[in-house]
mmCIF file of C-alpha atoms in Angstrom:
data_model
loop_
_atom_site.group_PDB
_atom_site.id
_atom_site.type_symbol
_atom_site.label_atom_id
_atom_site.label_comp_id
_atom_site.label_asym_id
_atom_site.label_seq_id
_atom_site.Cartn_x
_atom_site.Cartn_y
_atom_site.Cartn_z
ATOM 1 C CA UNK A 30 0.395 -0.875 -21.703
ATOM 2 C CA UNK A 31 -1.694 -2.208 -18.749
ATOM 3 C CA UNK A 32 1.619 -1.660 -16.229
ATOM 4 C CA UNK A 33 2.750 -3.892 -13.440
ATOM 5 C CA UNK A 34 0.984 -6.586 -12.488
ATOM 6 C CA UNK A 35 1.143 -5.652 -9.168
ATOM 7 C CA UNK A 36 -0.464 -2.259 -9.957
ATOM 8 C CA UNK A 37 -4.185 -3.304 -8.688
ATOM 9 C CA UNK A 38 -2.973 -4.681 -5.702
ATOM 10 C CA UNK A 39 -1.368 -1.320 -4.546
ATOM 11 C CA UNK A 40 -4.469 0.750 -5.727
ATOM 12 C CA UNK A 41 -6.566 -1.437 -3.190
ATOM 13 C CA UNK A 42 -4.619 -0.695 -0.504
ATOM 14 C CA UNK A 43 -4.282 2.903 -1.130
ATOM 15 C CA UNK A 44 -8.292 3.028 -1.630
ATOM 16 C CA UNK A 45 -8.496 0.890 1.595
ATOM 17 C CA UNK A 46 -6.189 3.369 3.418
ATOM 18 C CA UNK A 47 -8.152 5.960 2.347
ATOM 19 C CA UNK A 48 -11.387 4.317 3.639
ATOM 20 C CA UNK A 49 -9.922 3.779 6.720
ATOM 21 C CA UNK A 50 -9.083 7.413 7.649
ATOM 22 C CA UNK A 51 -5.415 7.239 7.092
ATOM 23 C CA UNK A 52 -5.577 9.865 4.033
ATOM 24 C CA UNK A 53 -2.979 8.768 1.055
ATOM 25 C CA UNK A 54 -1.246 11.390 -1.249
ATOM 26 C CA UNK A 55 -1.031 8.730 -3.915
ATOM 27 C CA UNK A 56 0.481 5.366 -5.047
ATOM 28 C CA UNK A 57 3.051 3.693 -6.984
ATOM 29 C CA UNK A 58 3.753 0.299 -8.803
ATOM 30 C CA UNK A 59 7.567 0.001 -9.817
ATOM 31 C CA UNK A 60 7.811 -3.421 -11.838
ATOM 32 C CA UNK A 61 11.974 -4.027 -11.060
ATOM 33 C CA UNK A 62 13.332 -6.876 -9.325
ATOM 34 C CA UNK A 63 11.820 -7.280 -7.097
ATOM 35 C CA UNK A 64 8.350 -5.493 -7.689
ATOM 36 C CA UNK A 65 7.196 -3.282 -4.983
ATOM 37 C CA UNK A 66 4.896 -0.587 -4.023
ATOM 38 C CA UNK A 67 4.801 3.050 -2.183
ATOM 39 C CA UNK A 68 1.650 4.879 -0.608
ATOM 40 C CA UNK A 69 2.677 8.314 0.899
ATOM 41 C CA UNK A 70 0.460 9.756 3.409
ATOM 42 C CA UNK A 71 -1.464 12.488 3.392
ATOM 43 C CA UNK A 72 -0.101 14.233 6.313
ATOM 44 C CA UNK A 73 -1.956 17.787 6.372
ATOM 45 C CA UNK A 74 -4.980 16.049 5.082
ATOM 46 C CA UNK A 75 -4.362 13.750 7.874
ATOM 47 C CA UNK A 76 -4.197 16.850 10.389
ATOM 48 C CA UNK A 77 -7.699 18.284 8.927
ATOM 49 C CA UNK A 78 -9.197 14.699 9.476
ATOM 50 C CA UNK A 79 -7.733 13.842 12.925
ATOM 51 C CA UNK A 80 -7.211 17.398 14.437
ATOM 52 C CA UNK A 81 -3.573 16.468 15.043
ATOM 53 C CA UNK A 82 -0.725 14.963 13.258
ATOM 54 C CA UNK A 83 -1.150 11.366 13.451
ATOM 55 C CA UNK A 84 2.428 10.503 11.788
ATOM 56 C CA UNK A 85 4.259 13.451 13.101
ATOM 57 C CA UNK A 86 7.251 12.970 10.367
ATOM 58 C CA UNK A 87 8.375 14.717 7.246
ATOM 59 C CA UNK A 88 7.372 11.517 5.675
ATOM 60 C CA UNK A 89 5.346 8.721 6.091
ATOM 61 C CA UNK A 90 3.641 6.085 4.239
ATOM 62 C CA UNK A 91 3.076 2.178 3.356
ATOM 63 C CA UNK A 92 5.553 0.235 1.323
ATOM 64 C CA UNK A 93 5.626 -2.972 -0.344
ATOM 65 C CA UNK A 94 7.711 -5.758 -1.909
ATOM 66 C CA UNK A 95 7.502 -9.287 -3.469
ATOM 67 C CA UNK A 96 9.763 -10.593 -1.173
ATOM 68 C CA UNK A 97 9.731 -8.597 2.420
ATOM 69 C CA UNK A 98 5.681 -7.503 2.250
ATOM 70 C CA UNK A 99 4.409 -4.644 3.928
ATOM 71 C CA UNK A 100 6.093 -2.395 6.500
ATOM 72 C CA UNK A 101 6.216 1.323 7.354
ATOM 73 C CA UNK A 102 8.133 4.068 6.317
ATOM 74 C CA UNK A 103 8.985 7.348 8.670
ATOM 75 C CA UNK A 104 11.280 10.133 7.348
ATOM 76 C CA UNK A 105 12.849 12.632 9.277
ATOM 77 C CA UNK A 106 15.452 14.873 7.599
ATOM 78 C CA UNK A 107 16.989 17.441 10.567
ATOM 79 C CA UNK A 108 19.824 18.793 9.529
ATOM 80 C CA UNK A 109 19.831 17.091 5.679
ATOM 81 C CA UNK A 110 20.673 13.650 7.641
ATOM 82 C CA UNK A 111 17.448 11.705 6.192
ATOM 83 C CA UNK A 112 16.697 9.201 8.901
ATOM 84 C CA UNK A 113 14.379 6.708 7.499
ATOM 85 C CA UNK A 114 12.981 3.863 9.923
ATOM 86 C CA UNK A 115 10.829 0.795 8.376
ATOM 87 C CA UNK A 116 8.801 -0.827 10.517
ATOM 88 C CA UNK A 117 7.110 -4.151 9.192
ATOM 89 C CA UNK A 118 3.533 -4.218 9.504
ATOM 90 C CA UNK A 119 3.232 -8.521 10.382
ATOM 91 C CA UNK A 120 0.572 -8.921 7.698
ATOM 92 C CA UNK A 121 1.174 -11.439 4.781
ATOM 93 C CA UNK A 122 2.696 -10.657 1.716
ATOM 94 C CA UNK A 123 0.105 -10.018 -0.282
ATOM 95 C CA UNK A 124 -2.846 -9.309 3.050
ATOM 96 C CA UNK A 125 -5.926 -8.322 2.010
ATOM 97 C CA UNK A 126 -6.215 -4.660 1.763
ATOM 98 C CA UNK A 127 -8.371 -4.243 5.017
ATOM 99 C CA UNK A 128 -5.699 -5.867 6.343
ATOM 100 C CA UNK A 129 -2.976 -3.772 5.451
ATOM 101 C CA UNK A 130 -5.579 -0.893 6.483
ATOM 102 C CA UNK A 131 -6.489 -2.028 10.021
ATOM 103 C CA UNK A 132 -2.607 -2.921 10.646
ATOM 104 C CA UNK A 133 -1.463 0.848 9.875
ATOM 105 C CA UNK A 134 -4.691 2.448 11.901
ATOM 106 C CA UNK A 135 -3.583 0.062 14.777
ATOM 107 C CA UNK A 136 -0.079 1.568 14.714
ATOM 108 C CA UNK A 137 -1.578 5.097 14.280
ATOM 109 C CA UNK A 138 -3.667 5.163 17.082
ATOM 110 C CA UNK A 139 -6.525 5.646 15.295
ATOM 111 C CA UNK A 140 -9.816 4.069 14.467
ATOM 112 C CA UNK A 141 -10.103 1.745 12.209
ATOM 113 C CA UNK A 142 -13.721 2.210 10.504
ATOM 114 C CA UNK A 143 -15.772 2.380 7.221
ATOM 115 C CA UNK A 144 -18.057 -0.414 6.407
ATOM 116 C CA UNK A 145 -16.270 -0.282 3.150
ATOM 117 C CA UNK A 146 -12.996 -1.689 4.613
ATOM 118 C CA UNK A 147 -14.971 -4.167 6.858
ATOM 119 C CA UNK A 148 -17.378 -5.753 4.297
ATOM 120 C CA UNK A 149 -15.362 -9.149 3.211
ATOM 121 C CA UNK A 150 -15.738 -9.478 -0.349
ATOM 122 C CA UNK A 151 -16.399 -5.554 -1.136
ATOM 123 C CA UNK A 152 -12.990 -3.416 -2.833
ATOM 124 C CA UNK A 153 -13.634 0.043 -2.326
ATOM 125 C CA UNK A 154 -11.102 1.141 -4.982
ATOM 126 C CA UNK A 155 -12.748 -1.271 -7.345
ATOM 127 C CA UNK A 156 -16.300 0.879 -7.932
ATOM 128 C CA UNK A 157 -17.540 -1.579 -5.650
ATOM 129 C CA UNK A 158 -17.248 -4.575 -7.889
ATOM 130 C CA UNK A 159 -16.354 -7.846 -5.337
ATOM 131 C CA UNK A 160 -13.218 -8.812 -5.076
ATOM 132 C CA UNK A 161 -12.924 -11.664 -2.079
ATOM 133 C CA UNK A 162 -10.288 -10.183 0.506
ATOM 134 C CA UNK A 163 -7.847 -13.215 1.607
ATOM 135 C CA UNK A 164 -4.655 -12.868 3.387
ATOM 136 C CA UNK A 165 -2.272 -15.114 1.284
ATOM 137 C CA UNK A 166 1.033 -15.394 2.892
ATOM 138 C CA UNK A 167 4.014 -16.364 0.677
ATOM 139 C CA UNK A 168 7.613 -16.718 3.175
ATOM 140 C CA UNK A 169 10.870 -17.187 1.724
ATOM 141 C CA UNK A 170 9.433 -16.034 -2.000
ATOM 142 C CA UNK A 171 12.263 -15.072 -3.873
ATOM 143 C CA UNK A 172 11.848 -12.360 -6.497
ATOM 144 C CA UNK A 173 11.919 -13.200 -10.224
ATOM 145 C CA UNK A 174 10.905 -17.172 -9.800
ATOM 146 C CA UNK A 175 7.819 -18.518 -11.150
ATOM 147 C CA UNK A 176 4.856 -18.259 -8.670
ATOM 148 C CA UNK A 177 1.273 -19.022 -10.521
ATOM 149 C CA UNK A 178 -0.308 -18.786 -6.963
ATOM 150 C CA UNK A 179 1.524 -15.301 -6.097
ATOM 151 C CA UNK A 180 0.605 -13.800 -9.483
ATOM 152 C CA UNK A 181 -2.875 -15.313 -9.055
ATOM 153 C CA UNK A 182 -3.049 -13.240 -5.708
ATOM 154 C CA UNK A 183 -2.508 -10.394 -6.937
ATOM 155 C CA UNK A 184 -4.109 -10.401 -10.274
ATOM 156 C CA UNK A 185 -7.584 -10.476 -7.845
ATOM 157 C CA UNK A 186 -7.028 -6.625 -7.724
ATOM 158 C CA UNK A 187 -6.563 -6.015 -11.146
ATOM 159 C CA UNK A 188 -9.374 -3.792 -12.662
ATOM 160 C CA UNK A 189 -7.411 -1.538 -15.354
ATOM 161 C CA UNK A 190 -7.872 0.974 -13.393
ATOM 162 C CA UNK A 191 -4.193 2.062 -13.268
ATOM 163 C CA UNK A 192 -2.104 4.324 -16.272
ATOM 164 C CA UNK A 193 1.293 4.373 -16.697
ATOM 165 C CA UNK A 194 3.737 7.133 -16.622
ATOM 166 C CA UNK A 195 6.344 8.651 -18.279
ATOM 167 C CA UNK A 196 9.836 8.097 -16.940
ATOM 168 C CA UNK A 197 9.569 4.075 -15.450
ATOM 169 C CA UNK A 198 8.156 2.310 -18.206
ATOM 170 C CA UNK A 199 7.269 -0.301 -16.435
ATOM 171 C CA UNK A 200 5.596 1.689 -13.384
ATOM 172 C CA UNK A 201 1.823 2.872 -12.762
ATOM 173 C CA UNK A 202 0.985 5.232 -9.937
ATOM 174 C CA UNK A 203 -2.014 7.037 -9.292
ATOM 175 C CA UNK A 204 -3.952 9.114 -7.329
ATOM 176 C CA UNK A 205 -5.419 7.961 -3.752
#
């Protein structure tokens, strides 16, 4: 089973995170409706890199859907109340994984850098092979419709690099 179609798309991101300084725990590809996407921080790795806590949460990473895009996840949980704020990152739905990258250092405060993150045409995650970054915005897309353009977008990621896992069946996570 190759897993979710989608599965690439988050791996680039994570790898672009990761090239970026913001430090990624790992990834997943869930393949309900409708598909989306999770990249946890690292956030003692992100201590050790940045000399203080750059998302100062219990929780924090990048999440994705089909339909909303990208945004931001902080968790807090004083007390056992879980207090979870999203915060969308204004990139398009399926931005090109610098893109993603430079949007989350901007809102982190911290540098965005790494000529592999800044070299258009170059995926980091991808052993270097290119892969042409383009932002490809898709607004209203509704989940579970027929998009040969959307699926084209983010079938530019795919490299088979991803394994599925026990439990989802239709899910692929990995390591960042």
């Amino acid at each position: 089973m190759s897993g979710p179609a989608h599965a690439g798309y988050i791996r680039a991101v994570a790898a672009a995170l990761e090239a970026a300084g913001v430090p990624v725990a790992d990834w997943r590809a869930d393949d309900g409706v409708p598909r989306d996407g999770w990249i946890p921080f690292d956030l003692a790795r992100q201590v050790r890199l940045h000399g203080r806590p750059v998302w100062d949460h219990d929780q924090a990473g990048a999440g994705w859907s089909e339909e909303d895009g990208w945004h931001l996840l902080t968790v807090d949980d004083p007390g056992g109340r879980d207090i979870r704020v999203a915060r969308p990152l204004n990139v398009a739905t399926v931005a090109a994984p610098s893109s993603v990258a430079r949007a989350v250092t901007g809102l982190a405060g911290i540098r965005h850098g790494g000529p592999a993150t800044d070299s258009p045409g170059r995926d980091p995650s991808a052993g270097g092979f290119a892969v042409r970054e383009v932002d490809a915005d898709f607004a209203g897309r509704r989940a579970g419709t027929g998009d040969p353009a959307f699926e084209a977008a983010l079938r530019r990621y795919s490299a088979g690099r991803t394994k599925c896992v026990d439990g989802w069946p239709d899910a692929a996570e990995g390591r960042g």
